[in-house]
Amino acid sequence: MVERQSPLEPEFHVGSHGNFEHGVEIILTETGPGSIMQLAAWPGEEKKLIAAIRTVTGLALPDGAGGGLSDGVKSVFGFAPGKFTVADEAEGLADAFAKVVTPAIGTVTDLSHGRTAIRIAGPKAEWVLAKFFAIDFALPAFPVGAGRSTTHHDVFAQIQRTGSDQFDIYVFRSFARSFWKALCHASEEVGYEVQ
Amino acid sequence: MLITCPYCGPRDVIEFTYQGDGNRDRPDPASQNFEAWNAYVYDRLNPAGDHNEIWQHSGGCRAHLRVVRNTLTHEILSVAFMRGTHTSTARRKAEDKS
Ligand SMILES: [Zn+2]
């Protein structure tokens, strides 16, 4: 199996940084899923695709735009009409989906090497992300499991809330190091730890 | 200016790309009707008021949207997905002649 290198590596410094004398309020990590898939249903085939996602991952997508959920190992969320992002700690999702998502249902795109997943957690996670993205991060507007598609200075980002104070951000691998550095700088004033 | 995407909810205009006047109807690609092509490419209503427009939520869900925007106030009067909602809204000069 190919050993995957992190694009963050030259800027990934484990430990506490910034203004952490009074405690660390942000934890930054790279989740490094083995599989990141983009699935799209042809118009009218959405329910079949959602059923296929359940067959492969065991996750039952909730109704509604941007709905999603995570079991801590596998995650899925809607990011556009009829389109879903699915991530798994393990490799092999592409093969699994290729078997159940027939060409009549939709398309399967393997982005495992094309996206980098960054996790921001802690009591100030909402506050730091609000500096980046013009969307509502409050829990009632952005419930646990839900996904959002948005942009930070032309860096396209898909964000899934995987805990009340935890978010997983999927960015293009080629932008990931730059985005990571910006996230570190934005976290300095509240103190952050890289794990 | 906020545009309320039917999928993503209210988002800043910076996430959207303007895709042009929504009053156009492209002629059949094989059409030799130069007047229709001229109208499609050049004729614009340029109203001071409500205007049919095509926008894409390019920095979000990437859906193409049919938006009615007031060109005087920038008020967004309606937003809908392009897919499944396309109806001819053409009110162009070339068609006015017929
Ligand atoms: Zn949208």
PDB file of N, CA and C in Angstrom, chain A residues 39 46-63 69 71 74-77 84-86 93 96-97 100-101:
ATOM      1  N   LEU A  39     -19.849  11.406  -3.588  1.00  0.00           N
ATOM      2  CA  LEU A  39     -20.893  10.662  -4.280  1.00  0.00           C
ATOM      3  C   LEU A  39     -21.942  11.646  -4.797  1.00  0.00           C
ATOM      4  N   GLU A  46     -31.699  10.117  -5.768  1.00  0.00           N
ATOM      5  CA  GLU A  46     -31.089  10.446  -4.479  1.00  0.00           C
ATOM      6  C   GLU A  46     -31.356   9.372  -3.417  1.00  0.00           C
ATOM      7  N   LYS A  47     -32.580   8.880  -3.384  1.00  0.00           N
ATOM      8  CA  LYS A  47     -32.924   7.904  -2.324  1.00  0.00           C
ATOM      9  C   LYS A  47     -32.125   6.609  -2.483  1.00  0.00           C
ATOM     10  N   LYS A  48     -31.891   6.215  -3.733  1.00  0.00           N
ATOM     11  CA  LYS A  48     -31.097   5.004  -3.963  1.00  0.00           C
ATOM     12  C   LYS A  48     -29.650   5.205  -3.522  1.00  0.00           C
ATOM     13  N   LEU A  49     -29.138   6.415  -3.750  1.00  0.00           N
ATOM     14  CA  LEU A  49     -27.762   6.692  -3.332  1.00  0.00           C
ATOM     15  C   LEU A  49     -27.666   6.701  -1.806  1.00  0.00           C
ATOM     16  N   ILE A  50     -28.653   7.303  -1.156  1.00  0.00           N
ATOM     17  CA  ILE A  50     -28.658   7.344   0.313  1.00  0.00           C
ATOM     18  C   ILE A  50     -28.736   5.921   0.873  1.00  0.00           C
ATOM     19  N   ALA A  51     -29.505   5.053   0.188  1.00  0.00           N
ATOM     20  CA  ALA A  51     -29.583   3.645   0.611  1.00  0.00           C
ATOM     21  C   ALA A  51     -28.231   2.952   0.425  1.00  0.00           C
ATOM     22  N   ALA A  52     -27.537   3.278  -0.659  1.00  0.00           N
ATOM     23  CA  ALA A  52     -26.216   2.685  -0.914  1.00  0.00           C
ATOM     24  C   ALA A  52     -25.216   3.112   0.152  1.00  0.00           C
ATOM     25  N   ILE A  53     -25.314   4.381   0.569  1.00  0.00           N
ATOM     26  CA  ILE A  53     -24.419   4.874   1.630  1.00  0.00           C
ATOM     27  C   ILE A  53     -24.669   4.097   2.920  1.00  0.00           C
ATOM     28  N   ARG A  54     -25.946   3.804   3.174  1.00  0.00           N
ATOM     29  CA  ARG A  54     -26.286   3.040   4.381  1.00  0.00           C
ATOM     30  C   ARG A  54     -25.754   1.603   4.279  1.00  0.00           C
ATOM     31  N   THR A  55     -25.863   1.023   3.080  1.00  0.00           N
ATOM     32  CA  THR A  55     -25.376  -0.341   2.873  1.00  0.00           C
ATOM     33  C   THR A  55     -23.879  -0.432   3.142  1.00  0.00           C
ATOM     34  N   VAL A  56     -23.136   0.554   2.642  1.00  0.00           N
ATOM     35  CA  VAL A  56     -21.675   0.486   2.735  1.00  0.00           C
ATOM     36  C   VAL A  56     -21.168   0.899   4.115  1.00  0.00           C
ATOM     37  N   THR A  57     -21.763   1.966   4.685  1.00  0.00           N
ATOM     38  CA  THR A  57     -21.199   2.536   5.916  1.00  0.00           C
ATOM     39  C   THR A  57     -22.012   2.198   7.161  1.00  0.00           C
ATOM     40  N   GLY A  58     -23.268   1.787   6.978  1.00  0.00           N
ATOM     41  CA  GLY A  58     -24.143   1.590   8.130  1.00  0.00           C
ATOM     42  C   GLY A  58     -24.713   2.885   8.671  1.00  0.00           C
ATOM     43  N   LEU A  59     -24.411   4.010   8.003  1.00  0.00           N
ATOM     44  CA  LEU A  59     -24.884   5.310   8.475  1.00  0.00           C
ATOM     45  C   LEU A  59     -26.150   5.711   7.722  1.00  0.00           C
ATOM     46  N   ALA A  60     -27.202   6.051   8.476  1.00  0.00           N
ATOM     47  CA  ALA A  60     -28.478   6.465   7.886  1.00  0.00           C
ATOM     48  C   ALA A  60     -28.541   7.985   7.864  1.00  0.00           C
ATOM     49  N   LEU A  61     -28.434   8.556   6.650  1.00  0.00           N
ATOM     50  CA  LEU A  61     -28.429  10.013   6.519  1.00  0.00           C
ATOM     51  C   LEU A  61     -29.775  10.592   6.952  1.00  0.00           C
ATOM     52  N   PRO A  62     -29.747  11.646   7.768  1.00  0.00           N
ATOM     53  CA  PRO A  62     -31.001  12.326   8.091  1.00  0.00           C
ATOM     54  C   PRO A  62     -31.480  13.157   6.900  1.00  0.00           C
ATOM     55  N   ASP A  63     -32.767  13.466   6.907  1.00  0.00           N
ATOM     56  CA  ASP A  63     -33.333  14.286   5.831  1.00  0.00           C
ATOM     57  C   ASP A  63     -32.784  15.704   5.896  1.00  0.00           C
ATOM     58  N   LEU A  69     -24.006  12.666   9.606  1.00  0.00           N
ATOM     59  CA  LEU A  69     -23.692  12.073  10.906  1.00  0.00           C
ATOM     60  C   LEU A  69     -22.331  11.397  10.829  1.00  0.00           C
ATOM     61  N   ASP A  71     -19.935   8.287  13.112  1.00  0.00           N
ATOM     62  CA  ASP A  71     -19.866   7.345  14.231  1.00  0.00           C
ATOM     63  C   ASP A  71     -18.464   7.333  14.840  1.00  0.00           C
ATOM     64  N   LYS A  74     -16.521   6.411  10.631  1.00  0.00           N
ATOM     65  CA  LYS A  74     -17.032   6.806   9.324  1.00  0.00           C
ATOM     66  C   LYS A  74     -17.876   8.071   9.487  1.00  0.00           C
ATOM     67  N   SER A  75     -17.835   8.916   8.461  1.00  0.00           N
ATOM     68  CA  SER A  75     -18.607  10.155   8.490  1.00  0.00           C
ATOM     69  C   SER A  75     -19.253  10.365   7.135  1.00  0.00           C
ATOM     70  N   VAL A  76     -20.440  10.958   7.140  1.00  0.00           N
ATOM     71  CA  VAL A  76     -21.106  11.292   5.879  1.00  0.00           C
ATOM     72  C   VAL A  76     -21.912  12.565   6.079  1.00  0.00           C
ATOM     73  N   PHE A  77     -21.945  13.406   5.044  1.00  0.00           N
ATOM     74  CA  PHE A  77     -22.791  14.599   5.081  1.00  0.00           C
ATOM     75  C   PHE A  77     -23.088  15.050   3.661  1.00  0.00           C
ATOM     76  N   PHE A  84     -22.830  14.006  -1.745  1.00  0.00           N
ATOM     77  CA  PHE A  84     -22.450  13.657  -0.375  1.00  0.00           C
ATOM     78  C   PHE A  84     -20.949  13.397  -0.294  1.00  0.00           C
ATOM     79  N   THR A  85     -20.381  13.763   0.861  1.00  0.00           N
ATOM     80  CA  THR A  85     -19.007  13.405   1.168  1.00  0.00           C
ATOM     81  C   THR A  85     -19.046  12.272   2.193  1.00  0.00           C
ATOM     82  N   VAL A  86     -18.250  11.223   1.951  1.00  0.00           N
ATOM     83  CA  VAL A  86     -18.159  10.106   2.883  1.00  0.00           C
ATOM     84  C   VAL A  86     -16.679   9.890   3.199  1.00  0.00           C
ATOM     85  N   LEU A  93     -13.001   2.481   0.604  1.00  0.00           N
ATOM     86  CA  LEU A  93     -14.392   2.907   0.361  1.00  0.00           C
ATOM     87  C   LEU A  93     -14.712   2.966  -1.132  1.00  0.00           C
ATOM     88  N   ALA A  96     -15.752  -0.344  -2.364  1.00  0.00           N
ATOM     89  CA  ALA A  96     -17.041  -0.726  -1.784  1.00  0.00           C
ATOM     90  C   ALA A  96     -18.189   0.010  -2.475  1.00  0.00           C
ATOM     91  N   PHE A  97     -18.013   1.303  -2.731  1.00  0.00           N
ATOM     92  CA  PHE A  97     -19.087   2.071  -3.369  1.00  0.00           C
ATOM     93  C   PHE A  97     -19.227   1.729  -4.853  1.00  0.00           C
ATOM     94  N   VAL A 100     -21.840  -0.890  -5.342  1.00  0.00           N
ATOM     95  CA  VAL A 100     -23.277  -0.676  -5.076  1.00  0.00           C
ATOM     96  C   VAL A 100     -23.859   0.559  -5.784  1.00  0.00           C
ATOM     97  N   VAL A 101     -23.011   1.529  -6.104  1.00  0.00           N
ATOM     98  CA  VAL A 101     -23.521   2.711  -6.816  1.00  0.00           C
ATOM     99  C   VAL A 101     -23.376   2.441  -8.313  1.00  0.00           C
TER     100      VAL A 101
END
